[in-house]
């Protein structure tokens, strides 16, 4: 595989134009797989954030408000098509920013980003509206309008995928946006705004501001009086801060937050299938997917067999250069995160865990933030590595004896995002799935998505749901109109 590497400098995009930035506001963009500086990022000033919000507000009253459903749908389709026309370039930028394998970026991040736009292009043209005839006394019907100016604050793990998962329904609803990518992964968002312009999105409808979270771009957006809604994906702790900042102006919020997802494996499941999917649910994207199953509960009769096969398959994963086709595992996103994940491996050792594979830097790789896929046994339910989100290629495997016991473990965290159950017993599958406190439960599979379905977390894993109508409604206001007959 010969791939032309590429990087771009990242400027802010306000009212349809990239804007200049003072040198002192530029910060370095580092490729985590090489530790090399690949360009600079322009941190938006408070004034630029104000300008972006003003542009988004004005655009609500501009030509955008007169776009018909069909025209908005055509624009969404065109953005999706343009993403596909530039799929390789975008995958290079994503792999360079994140350190993830290029082929994963291509298939999971970029192609699915295009699908987000194509999905909402179709969704828009199939919409009806609610109406009730109340015994011929009155006719009630609802009308929707855009919610207004939406701030989109994003994490670094699936940069373009999660951004487009917000932007596509926002544009479908006729709202306008200010996107803030994570400071570690700004490049694909910077290309996206150009593609939006090329697709015919009017100036001011899509704006982009780069920068950090607290005391910077993220905070300016969260507290801005003219931002009507915030959609945020990131850490639970950050969600709390954003909610406080948004409270005085009563913004509508949608939060997709952290997780500590259980993967429950009953002895009657098909072990080979379990192992192959569990490899992905543990280590895909270096374990940096909010849905990764980082605590694996295995019914005791198959515990040893599971560990033996799981370790053997994990040892076959190839770690290294994201731009080599054979690479399964790239680097984690940056130095700070590398130290956090390594710190948890140390904690696991202190807590009495035994590392059955991995546990450190891969031998022979001198540069870059690479961590071996790591499997830990011997921890108890109360250990920090079983309770806290690590968000790296590290899983804890624990045995269990009964269904009741494992349900207790599964629900014994503040999180409630995703869960996986493996069993061939249909009744048990329904019974357990219905009792897990989790927004998403997969049975005999993982990460199988249909964009119409509700997606999101309960407890400290989120507020609201995304997906199909759930996404669309967030970007709308609804009025009910009653006509007395
Ligand atoms: P993070 O919360 O550190 O940062 C996310 C974004 O918030 C960044 O753009 C950051 O600059 C911004 N931010 C940080 N502090 C802020 C503040 N005070 N005010 C406003 N904005 C602020 O999260 P991360 O480390 O980038 O991402 C990893 C986390 O995201 C994990 O917890 C993961 O589980 C979660 N996540 C959840 C989902 C989901 O769908 N539930 C999906 C992906 C990632």
Short mmCIF file of C-alpha atoms and ligand atoms in Angstrom, two decimals:
data_model
loop_
_atom_site.label_atom_id
_atom_site.label_comp_id
_atom_site.label_asym_id
_atom_site.label_seq_id
_atom_site.Cartn_x
_atom_site.Cartn_y
_atom_site.Cartn_z
CA UNK A 1 0.00 0.00 0.00
CA UNK A 2 1.60 3.28 -1.10
CA UNK A 3 -0.12 6.25 0.45
CA UNK A 4 0.81 9.87 -0.07
CA UNK A 5 0.90 11.37 3.40
CA UNK A 6 -0.48 14.85 3.76
CA UNK A 7 -1.25 17.39 6.45
CA UNK A 8 -2.84 20.81 6.48
CA UNK A 9 -2.72 23.88 8.70
CA UNK A 10 -6.02 24.46 10.45
CA UNK A 11 -7.60 27.89 10.40
CA UNK A 12 -10.98 28.98 11.64
CA UNK A 13 -13.82 29.17 9.14
CA UNK A 14 -16.32 31.95 9.77
CA UNK A 15 -19.15 33.08 7.51
CA UNK A 16 -17.87 31.08 4.57
CA UNK A 17 -14.21 32.18 4.76
CA UNK A 18 -11.04 30.97 6.44
CA UNK A 19 -9.86 33.79 8.67
CA UNK A 20 -6.34 34.88 9.48
CA UNK A 21 -4.85 34.38 12.88
CA UNK A 22 -2.07 36.03 14.87
CA UNK A 23 1.04 33.90 15.27
CA UNK A 24 0.68 33.81 19.05
CA UNK A 25 -2.67 32.00 18.65
CA UNK A 26 -1.14 29.14 16.64
CA UNK A 27 -0.33 25.86 18.36
CA UNK A 28 1.35 22.74 17.07
CA UNK A 29 -0.45 19.76 15.61
CA UNK A 30 1.44 16.56 16.41
CA UNK A 31 1.18 13.21 14.68
CA UNK A 32 1.02 10.80 17.64
CA UNK A 33 2.45 7.88 15.68
CA UNK A 34 5.69 9.75 14.90
CA UNK A 35 5.69 12.57 17.47
CA UNK A 36 6.41 14.94 14.56
CA UNK A 37 4.82 18.36 14.17
CA UNK A 38 2.63 18.17 11.07
CA UNK A 39 1.26 21.70 11.05
CA UNK A 40 -0.37 24.36 13.15
CA UNK A 41 -3.84 24.99 14.49
CA UNK A 42 -5.32 28.46 15.00
CA UNK A 43 -6.93 28.81 18.39
CA UNK A 44 -10.01 31.01 17.92
CA UNK A 45 -10.09 34.20 19.95
CA UNK A 46 -13.16 35.16 21.96
CA UNK A 47 -13.94 37.74 19.24
CA UNK A 48 -13.74 35.07 16.55
CA UNK A 49 -16.11 32.83 18.48
CA UNK A 50 -18.49 35.81 18.74
CA UNK A 51 -18.18 36.37 14.98
CA UNK A 52 -18.86 32.71 14.26
CA UNK A 53 -21.97 32.74 16.46
CA UNK A 54 -23.14 36.00 14.87
CA UNK A 55 -22.63 34.51 11.41
CA UNK A 56 -24.60 31.39 12.34
CA UNK A 57 -27.39 33.53 13.80
CA UNK A 58 -27.58 35.77 10.73
CA UNK A 59 -27.54 32.74 8.42
CA UNK A 60 -30.79 31.52 9.99
CA UNK A 61 -32.47 34.54 8.40
CA UNK A 62 -30.50 34.35 5.14
CA UNK A 63 -31.12 32.28 2.02
CA UNK A 64 -30.85 29.08 4.09
CA UNK A 65 -34.33 29.63 5.59
CA UNK A 66 -35.92 29.46 2.13
CA UNK A 67 -34.27 26.22 1.06
CA UNK A 68 -36.94 23.62 0.36
CA UNK A 69 -36.75 20.16 1.88
CA UNK A 70 -35.64 18.84 -1.47
CA UNK A 71 -32.88 21.43 -1.77
CA UNK A 72 -31.55 20.67 1.72
CA UNK A 73 -31.66 16.98 0.92
CA UNK A 74 -29.71 17.57 -2.31
CA UNK A 75 -27.06 19.54 -0.43
CA UNK A 76 -26.67 16.77 2.13
CA UNK A 77 -26.32 14.21 -0.65
CA UNK A 78 -23.70 16.36 -2.36
CA UNK A 79 -21.65 16.70 0.84
CA UNK A 80 -21.74 12.92 1.27
CA UNK A 81 -20.66 12.47 -2.36
CA UNK A 82 -17.82 14.96 -1.94
CA UNK A 83 -16.58 13.11 1.14
CA UNK A 84 -16.47 9.93 -0.94
CA UNK A 85 -14.70 11.72 -3.80
CA UNK A 86 -12.03 12.78 -1.28
CA UNK A 87 -12.13 9.63 0.81
CA UNK A 88 -8.43 8.78 0.62
CA UNK A 89 -7.21 12.27 1.40
CA UNK A 90 -9.58 12.51 4.38
CA UNK A 91 -8.47 9.09 5.65
CA UNK A 92 -4.82 10.18 5.46
CA UNK A 93 -5.60 13.32 7.45
CA UNK A 94 -7.58 11.34 10.05
CA UNK A 95 -4.89 8.69 10.44
CA UNK A 96 -2.21 11.38 10.74
CA UNK A 97 -4.12 13.30 13.40
CA UNK A 98 -5.16 10.29 15.48
CA UNK A 99 -2.50 7.63 14.89
CA UNK A 100 -5.19 5.10 13.96
CA UNK A 101 -4.64 2.65 11.09
CA UNK A 102 -5.30 4.28 7.71
CA UNK A 103 -7.55 1.44 6.57
CA UNK A 104 -9.69 1.79 9.69
CA UNK A 105 -9.94 5.54 9.08
CA UNK A 106 -10.98 4.85 5.49
CA UNK A 107 -13.65 2.27 6.27
CA UNK A 108 -14.96 3.30 9.65
CA UNK A 109 -14.41 7.03 9.93
CA UNK A 110 -14.62 8.50 6.48
CA UNK A 111 -16.99 6.22 4.58
CA UNK A 112 -19.38 6.24 7.50
CA UNK A 113 -19.17 10.04 7.62
CA UNK A 114 -20.40 10.14 4.03
CA UNK A 115 -23.15 7.72 5.01
CA UNK A 116 -24.29 10.10 7.77
CA UNK A 117 -25.06 12.73 5.12
CA UNK A 118 -26.64 10.28 2.70
CA UNK A 119 -28.79 8.86 5.50
CA UNK A 120 -30.19 12.27 6.49
CA UNK A 121 -30.63 13.25 2.81
CA UNK A 122 -33.03 10.30 2.51
CA UNK A 123 -34.54 10.79 5.94
CA UNK A 124 -35.55 14.36 5.13
CA UNK A 125 -37.59 13.42 2.10
CA UNK A 126 -39.57 10.82 4.04
CA UNK A 127 -40.77 13.11 6.84
CA UNK A 128 -44.39 13.63 7.72
CA UNK A 129 -45.84 15.56 10.64
CA UNK A 130 -48.01 14.75 13.60
CA UNK A 131 -51.73 15.58 13.54
CA UNK A 132 -54.78 14.58 15.59
CA UNK A 133 -58.44 15.08 14.91
CA UNK A 134 -60.02 15.43 18.36
CA UNK A 135 -63.57 14.08 17.88
CA UNK A 136 -64.27 16.69 15.20
CA UNK A 137 -63.97 19.38 17.88
CA UNK A 138 -60.48 20.42 16.93
CA UNK A 139 -57.65 19.58 14.61
CA UNK A 140 -54.19 19.61 16.16
CA UNK A 141 -51.06 19.54 14.05
CA UNK A 142 -47.42 20.17 14.73
CA UNK A 143 -44.96 22.21 12.73
CA UNK A 144 -41.21 22.12 13.13
CA UNK A 145 -38.71 24.89 12.65
CA UNK A 146 -34.94 24.99 13.18
CA UNK A 147 -33.80 25.12 16.80
CA UNK A 148 -31.35 27.84 15.78
CA UNK A 149 -27.61 28.17 16.38
CA UNK A 150 -26.04 24.89 17.49
CA UNK A 151 -22.57 24.49 19.01
CA UNK A 152 -21.02 21.09 18.32
CA UNK A 153 -18.20 20.15 20.68
CA UNK A 154 -16.35 17.03 19.66
CA UNK A 155 -13.84 14.46 20.94
CA UNK A 156 -10.73 13.13 19.23
CA UNK A 157 -11.46 9.42 18.91
CA UNK A 158 -13.70 9.45 15.81
CA UNK A 159 -13.27 13.05 14.71
CA UNK A 160 -15.09 13.30 11.38
CA UNK A 161 -17.55 10.50 12.08
CA UNK A 162 -18.93 12.09 15.23
CA UNK A 163 -18.88 15.61 13.81
CA UNK A 164 -20.88 14.59 10.75
CA UNK A 165 -23.24 12.58 12.95
CA UNK A 166 -24.20 15.99 14.37
CA UNK A 167 -23.84 18.23 11.33
CA UNK A 168 -25.95 16.14 8.94
CA UNK A 169 -29.17 16.23 11.03
CA UNK A 170 -28.50 19.86 11.94
CA UNK A 171 -28.46 20.86 8.28
CA UNK A 172 -31.41 18.58 7.56
CA UNK A 173 -33.41 20.52 10.16
CA UNK A 174 -32.36 23.90 8.73
CA UNK A 175 -30.40 24.92 11.82
CA UNK A 176 -26.93 26.48 11.66
CA UNK A 177 -23.72 25.40 13.33
CA UNK A 178 -20.45 26.25 14.94
CA UNK A 179 -18.27 23.16 15.08
CA UNK A 180 -15.42 22.77 17.55
CA UNK A 181 -13.24 19.74 16.90
CA UNK A 182 -10.95 18.41 19.60
CA UNK A 183 -7.66 20.30 19.78
CA UNK A 184 -5.77 17.08 18.98
CA UNK A 185 -7.66 16.21 15.78
CA UNK A 186 -8.62 19.27 13.74
CA UNK A 187 -7.72 18.36 10.17
CA UNK A 188 -10.74 16.54 8.74
CA UNK A 189 -13.13 19.17 10.11
CA UNK A 190 -11.04 21.81 8.33
CA UNK A 191 -11.48 19.97 5.03
CA UNK A 192 -15.15 19.33 5.71
CA UNK A 193 -16.06 23.02 5.78
CA UNK A 194 -14.51 23.43 2.33
CA UNK A 195 -16.55 20.50 1.05
CA UNK A 196 -19.71 21.99 2.56
CA UNK A 197 -19.05 25.25 0.72
CA UNK A 198 -18.38 23.37 -2.51
CA UNK A 199 -21.67 21.50 -2.03
CA UNK A 200 -23.57 24.80 -1.91
CA UNK A 201 -24.07 25.38 1.82
CA UNK A 202 -24.65 29.15 2.18
CA UNK A 203 -22.08 31.22 4.06
CA UNK A 204 -22.58 31.31 7.83
CA UNK A 205 -24.53 28.03 8.01
CA UNK A 206 -21.43 25.98 8.85
CA UNK A 207 -18.68 27.62 10.92
CA UNK A 208 -15.59 26.12 12.47
CA UNK A 209 -13.61 27.31 15.49
CA UNK A 210 -10.51 25.53 16.75
CA UNK A 211 -9.05 25.58 20.23
CA UNK A 212 -9.12 24.09 23.67
CA UNK A 213 -11.92 23.38 26.14
CA UNK A 214 -11.86 25.27 29.44
CA UNK A 215 -11.02 29.04 29.22
CA UNK A 216 -10.93 28.73 25.46
CA UNK A 217 -13.17 28.02 22.47
CA UNK A 218 -15.18 25.27 24.16
CA UNK A 219 -16.04 27.44 27.15
CA UNK A 220 -16.78 30.52 24.98
CA UNK A 221 -19.30 28.48 23.02
CA UNK A 222 -20.88 26.81 26.05
CA UNK A 223 -21.70 30.09 27.72
CA UNK A 224 -22.52 32.16 24.65
CA UNK A 225 -25.98 33.75 24.98
CA UNK A 226 -26.74 33.40 21.27
CA UNK A 227 -26.06 29.67 21.12
CA UNK A 228 -29.44 27.94 21.32
CA UNK A 229 -28.30 24.34 21.70
CA UNK A 230 -25.14 22.37 22.44
CA UNK A 231 -24.44 18.89 21.25
CA UNK A 232 -21.40 17.49 23.00
CA UNK A 233 -19.56 14.19 22.80
CA UNK A 234 -16.73 13.63 25.24
CA UNK A 235 -15.93 12.88 28.84
CA UNK A 236 -18.59 12.83 31.52
CA UNK A 237 -16.68 15.38 33.60
CA UNK A 238 -16.58 17.81 30.68
CA UNK A 239 -20.32 17.30 30.19
CA UNK A 240 -20.91 18.49 33.75
CA UNK A 241 -18.86 21.64 33.14
CA UNK A 242 -20.64 22.39 29.87
CA UNK A 243 -24.03 21.88 31.50
CA UNK A 244 -23.18 24.41 34.20
CA UNK A 245 -21.97 26.93 31.60
CA UNK A 246 -25.11 26.41 29.52
CA UNK A 247 -27.56 26.63 32.44
CA UNK A 248 -27.88 30.42 32.80
CA UNK A 249 -29.14 30.72 29.23
CA UNK A 250 -31.13 27.45 29.34
CA UNK A 251 -29.63 25.90 26.25
CA UNK A 252 -30.97 22.65 24.91
CA UNK A 253 -28.30 19.96 25.38
CA UNK A 254 -27.53 16.56 23.94
CA UNK A 255 -24.66 14.72 25.63
CA UNK A 256 -22.87 11.54 24.54
CA UNK A 257 -20.45 10.82 27.37
CA UNK A 258 -18.12 8.18 28.72
CA UNK A 259 -18.70 4.47 29.20
CA UNK A 260 -17.36 1.37 30.92
CA UNK A 261 -19.15 -1.18 28.87
CA UNK A 262 -19.62 -4.79 29.99
CA UNK A 263 -19.11 -7.66 27.57
CA UNK A 264 -20.90 -10.68 29.08
CA UNK A 265 -20.03 -14.10 27.74
CA UNK A 266 -22.15 -17.09 28.75
CA UNK A 267 -20.76 -20.59 28.44
CA UNK A 268 -23.28 -21.62 25.77
CA UNK A 269 -22.05 -19.07 23.21
CA UNK A 270 -20.00 -19.84 20.14
CA UNK A 271 -16.50 -19.23 21.44
CA UNK A 272 -14.73 -18.67 18.12
CA UNK A 273 -17.24 -16.03 17.10
CA UNK A 274 -17.01 -14.47 20.56
CA UNK A 275 -13.23 -14.23 20.34
CA UNK A 276 -13.17 -12.58 16.91
CA UNK A 277 -15.75 -9.96 17.86
CA UNK A 278 -14.26 -9.43 21.31
CA UNK A 279 -10.89 -8.66 19.69
CA UNK A 280 -12.62 -5.78 17.91
CA UNK A 281 -14.73 -4.65 20.84
CA UNK A 282 -11.60 -4.57 23.00
CA UNK A 283 -8.94 -3.14 20.73
CA UNK A 284 -10.49 -1.47 17.70
CA UNK A 285 -9.15 2.06 17.33
CA UNK A 286 -6.70 1.20 20.16
CA UNK A 287 -9.67 0.74 22.49
CA UNK A 288 -10.60 4.39 22.00
CA UNK A 289 -14.23 3.85 21.02
CA UNK A 290 -16.83 4.89 23.58
CA UNK A 291 -18.58 1.55 22.92
CA UNK A 292 -15.55 -0.69 23.49
CA UNK A 293 -16.25 -3.48 25.96
CA UNK A 294 -13.47 -2.93 28.46
CA UNK A 295 -14.71 -5.25 31.20
CA UNK A 296 -15.28 -8.76 30.03
CA UNK A 297 -17.26 -11.16 32.21
CA UNK A 298 -16.85 -14.81 31.25
CA UNK A 299 -18.92 -17.65 32.73
CA UNK A 300 -16.55 -19.78 34.76
CA UNK A 301 -16.74 -23.10 32.83
CA UNK A 302 -15.22 -21.45 29.74
CA UNK A 303 -13.02 -18.88 31.49
CA UNK A 304 -9.70 -20.65 30.94
CA UNK A 305 -10.49 -21.61 27.35
CA UNK A 306 -11.55 -18.03 26.64
CA UNK A 307 -8.36 -16.56 28.07
CA UNK A 308 -6.16 -18.99 26.17
CA UNK A 309 -7.76 -18.26 22.80
CA UNK A 310 -8.21 -14.54 23.41
CA UNK A 311 -4.57 -14.08 24.38
CA UNK A 312 -3.40 -16.11 21.39
CA UNK A 313 -5.43 -14.03 18.94
CA UNK A 314 -4.42 -10.76 20.63
CA UNK A 315 -0.77 -11.72 20.25
CA UNK A 316 -1.32 -11.98 16.50
CA UNK A 317 -2.41 -8.33 16.19
CA UNK A 318 0.17 -6.20 14.43
CA UNK A 319 1.07 -2.90 16.08
CA UNK A 320 2.86 -0.13 14.28
CA UNK A 321 2.88 2.26 11.33
CA UNK A 322 -0.75 3.30 10.68
CA UNK A 323 0.01 3.52 6.97
CA UNK A 324 0.92 -0.12 6.54
CA UNK A 325 -1.94 -2.29 5.32
CA UNK A 326 -1.15 -5.09 7.75
CA UNK A 327 -1.34 -2.86 10.84
CA UNK A 328 -4.18 -3.62 13.24
CA UNK A 329 -3.24 -1.31 16.08
CA UNK A 330 -1.88 2.23 15.70
CA UNK A 331 -0.85 4.70 18.36
CA UNK A 332 -3.11 6.26 20.95
CA UNK A 333 -3.98 9.88 20.34
CA UNK A 334 -1.24 11.70 22.21
CA UNK A 335 1.25 11.94 25.04
CA UNK A 336 -1.17 12.85 27.80
CA UNK A 337 -3.54 10.03 26.92
CA UNK A 338 -0.62 7.58 26.59
CA UNK A 339 0.44 8.44 30.13
CA UNK A 340 -3.11 8.08 31.43
CA UNK A 341 -3.53 4.61 29.90
CA UNK A 342 -0.07 3.46 31.05
CA UNK A 343 -0.95 4.79 34.50
CA UNK A 344 -4.00 2.53 34.61
CA UNK A 345 -1.86 -0.48 33.71
CA UNK A 346 0.33 0.37 36.72
CA UNK A 347 -2.78 0.71 38.88
CA UNK A 348 -3.95 -2.72 37.71
CA UNK A 349 -0.63 -4.22 38.85
CA UNK A 350 -0.92 -2.48 42.22
CA UNK A 351 -4.47 -3.76 42.55
CA UNK A 352 -3.25 -7.34 42.20
CA UNK A 353 -4.06 -7.80 38.53
CA UNK A 354 -1.98 -10.14 36.38
CA UNK A 355 -1.16 -8.96 32.90
CA UNK A 356 -1.58 -12.01 30.68
CA UNK A 357 -0.49 -10.19 27.55
CA UNK A 358 0.73 -6.69 26.72
CA UNK A 359 1.24 -4.24 29.51
CA UNK A 360 3.62 -1.73 27.99
CA UNK A 361 5.24 -0.24 24.91
CA UNK A 362 5.73 -2.67 22.05
CA UNK A 363 9.35 -3.72 21.68
CA UNK A 364 11.25 -2.14 18.82
CA UNK A 365 9.06 0.95 18.40
CA UNK A 366 11.07 3.92 19.61
CA UNK A 367 8.83 6.83 18.62
CA UNK A 368 5.11 7.39 18.92
CA UNK A 369 2.50 6.73 21.56
CA UNK A 370 2.04 3.00 21.04
CA UNK A 371 0.64 0.71 23.71
CA UNK A 372 0.39 -3.06 23.44
CA UNK A 373 -3.11 -4.53 23.58
CA UNK A 374 -3.32 -5.54 27.21
CA UNK A 375 -5.40 -8.21 28.93
CA UNK A 376 -5.66 -8.24 32.72
CA UNK A 377 -7.08 -10.98 34.94
CA UNK A 378 -7.27 -11.36 38.70
CA UNK A 379 -8.94 -8.01 39.42
CA UNK A 380 -12.03 -7.71 41.55
CA UNK A 381 -15.22 -5.90 40.65
CA UNK A 382 -14.25 -3.00 42.89
CA UNK A 383 -10.87 -2.32 41.36
CA UNK A 384 -10.42 0.99 39.58
CA UNK A 385 -9.54 -0.66 36.28
CA UNK A 386 -12.93 -2.40 36.33
CA UNK A 387 -14.91 0.67 37.38
CA UNK A 388 -13.25 3.61 35.61
CA UNK A 389 -13.07 4.43 31.93
CA UNK A 390 -9.53 3.85 30.61
CA UNK A 391 -10.29 4.44 26.93
CA UNK A 392 -7.25 2.57 25.66
CA UNK A 393 -6.25 -0.93 24.51
CA UNK A 394 -6.70 -2.40 27.98
CA UNK A 395 -9.35 -4.88 29.11
CA UNK A 396 -10.04 -6.65 32.39
CA UNK A 397 -11.48 -10.17 32.26
CA UNK A 398 -13.39 -11.53 35.27
CA UNK A 399 -15.18 -14.84 35.84
CA UNK A 400 -18.80 -15.17 36.99
CA UNK A 401 -21.04 -18.03 38.10
CA UNK A 402 -24.64 -16.90 37.78
CA UNK A 403 -26.79 -14.64 35.67
CA UNK A 404 -27.86 -12.66 38.71
CA UNK A 405 -24.26 -12.12 39.77
CA UNK A 406 -23.17 -10.86 36.36
CA UNK A 407 -26.16 -8.54 36.07
CA UNK A 408 -25.10 -7.04 39.37
CA UNK A 409 -21.59 -6.48 38.03
CA UNK A 410 -22.83 -5.07 34.74
CA UNK A 411 -24.98 -2.45 36.44
CA UNK A 412 -22.44 -1.64 39.13
CA UNK A 413 -21.01 1.55 37.58
CA UNK A 414 -22.24 5.09 37.06
CA UNK A 415 -22.03 4.57 33.31
CA UNK A 416 -24.70 3.09 31.06
CA UNK A 417 -23.70 3.38 27.42
CA UNK A 418 -23.28 0.01 25.68
CA UNK A 419 -23.32 -3.65 26.65
CA UNK A 420 -22.76 -6.91 24.80
CA UNK A 421 -24.22 -10.28 25.70
CA UNK A 422 -23.14 -13.57 24.21
CA UNK A 423 -25.53 -16.50 24.57
CA UNK A 424 -27.47 -18.91 22.39
CA UNK A 425 -30.30 -19.08 24.92
CA UNK A 426 -33.01 -16.85 23.49
CA UNK A 427 -34.91 -16.38 26.73
CA UNK A 428 -31.80 -15.47 28.62
CA UNK A 429 -30.78 -13.02 25.92
CA UNK A 430 -34.06 -11.13 26.26
CA UNK A 431 -34.09 -11.40 30.04
CA UNK A 432 -30.56 -10.08 30.54
CA UNK A 433 -30.77 -7.43 27.79
CA UNK A 434 -33.90 -5.99 29.37
CA UNK A 435 -32.26 -5.61 32.76
CA UNK A 436 -28.96 -4.02 31.79
CA UNK A 437 -28.89 -0.31 32.57
CA UNK A 438 -27.52 0.71 29.25
CA UNK A 439 -28.70 2.76 26.27
CA UNK A 440 -27.50 0.14 23.79
CA UNK A 441 -27.37 -3.64 24.21
CA UNK A 442 -25.95 -5.92 21.54
CA UNK A 443 -26.69 -9.65 21.61
CA UNK A 444 -24.18 -11.90 19.82
CA UNK A 445 -22.65 -8.94 18.02
CA UNK A 446 -20.98 -5.59 18.64
CA UNK A 447 -21.07 -2.17 16.97
CA UNK A 448 -23.73 -3.26 14.50
CA UNK A 449 -25.42 0.04 13.75
CA UNK A 450 -28.53 1.13 11.91
CA UNK A 451 -28.68 4.92 11.84
CA UNK A 452 -32.45 4.90 12.46
CA UNK A 453 -32.05 3.41 15.93
CA UNK A 454 -31.70 5.41 19.16
CA UNK A 455 -28.09 5.84 20.20
CA UNK A 456 -26.92 7.17 23.54
CA UNK A 457 -26.32 6.48 27.18
CA UNK A 458 -28.20 6.40 30.46
CA UNK A 459 -26.88 7.34 33.93
CA UNK A 460 -23.62 9.27 33.57
CA UNK A 461 -23.17 8.23 29.96
CA UNK A 462 -25.36 10.86 28.43
CA UNK A 463 -28.46 12.95 28.06
CA UNK A 464 -30.76 12.36 25.11
CA UNK A 465 -30.45 10.07 22.13
CA UNK A 466 -29.09 10.47 18.65
CA UNK A 467 -30.06 8.52 15.54
CA UNK A 468 -32.85 9.02 12.97
CA UNK A 469 -35.79 10.93 14.44
CA UNK A 470 -33.96 11.36 17.77
CA UNK A 471 -31.17 13.30 16.10
CA UNK A 472 -33.47 15.28 13.87
CA UNK A 473 -35.75 16.41 16.70
CA UNK A 474 -32.83 17.81 18.67
CA UNK A 475 -32.12 20.30 15.88
CA UNK A 476 -35.81 21.37 15.68
CA UNK A 477 -38.33 23.29 17.70
CA UNK A 478 -41.88 21.98 17.49
CA UNK A 479 -45.05 24.05 17.75
CA UNK A 480 -48.49 22.52 18.07
CA UNK A 481 -51.28 24.38 16.29
CA UNK A 482 -54.91 23.76 17.28
CA UNK A 483 -57.78 24.73 14.99
CA UNK A 484 -61.27 24.62 16.52
CA UNK A 485 -63.55 22.94 14.03
P1 LIG B 1 -13.06 15.65 26.41
O1 LIG B 1 -14.30 15.79 27.20
O2 LIG B 1 -11.77 15.86 27.06
O3 LIG B 1 -13.08 16.67 25.18
C1 LIG B 1 -14.13 16.68 24.24
C2 LIG B 1 -14.27 18.08 23.67
O4 LIG B 1 -14.69 18.95 24.72
C3 LIG B 1 -12.98 18.65 23.11
O5 LIG B 1 -13.30 19.36 21.93
C4 LIG B 1 -12.52 19.59 24.20
O6 LIG B 1 -11.73 20.67 23.74
C5 LIG B 1 -13.85 20.09 24.75
N1 LIG B 1 -13.79 20.58 26.12
C6 LIG B 1 -12.98 20.17 27.12
N2 LIG B 1 -13.23 20.89 28.24
C7 LIG B 1 -14.22 21.75 27.94
C8 LIG B 1 -14.91 22.75 28.67
N3 LIG B 1 -14.62 23.01 29.94
N4 LIG B 1 -15.89 23.46 28.04
C9 LIG B 1 -16.19 23.21 26.75
N5 LIG B 1 -15.56 22.28 26.00
C10 LIG B 1 -14.59 21.56 26.59
O7 LIG B 1 -13.16 14.22 25.73
P2 LIG B 1 -12.06 13.50 24.82
O8 LIG B 1 -10.93 13.10 25.70
O9 LIG B 1 -11.81 14.33 23.60
O10 LIG B 1 -12.86 12.20 24.32
C11 LIG B 1 -12.89 10.99 25.00
C12 LIG B 1 -14.19 10.84 25.76
O11 LIG B 1 -15.29 10.93 24.86
C13 LIG B 1 -14.34 9.50 26.43
O12 LIG B 1 -14.86 9.68 27.71
C14 LIG B 1 -15.38 8.77 25.56
O13 LIG B 1 -16.12 7.77 26.21
C15 LIG B 1 -16.24 9.90 25.13
N6 LIG B 1 -16.99 9.55 23.92
C16 LIG B 1 -18.31 9.26 24.04
C17 LIG B 1 -19.05 8.91 22.92
C18 LIG B 1 -20.52 8.58 23.01
O14 LIG B 1 -21.15 8.45 21.99
N7 LIG B 1 -21.07 8.45 24.20
C19 LIG B 1 -18.41 8.84 21.68
C20 LIG B 1 -17.05 9.13 21.61
C21 LIG B 1 -16.34 9.49 22.74
#
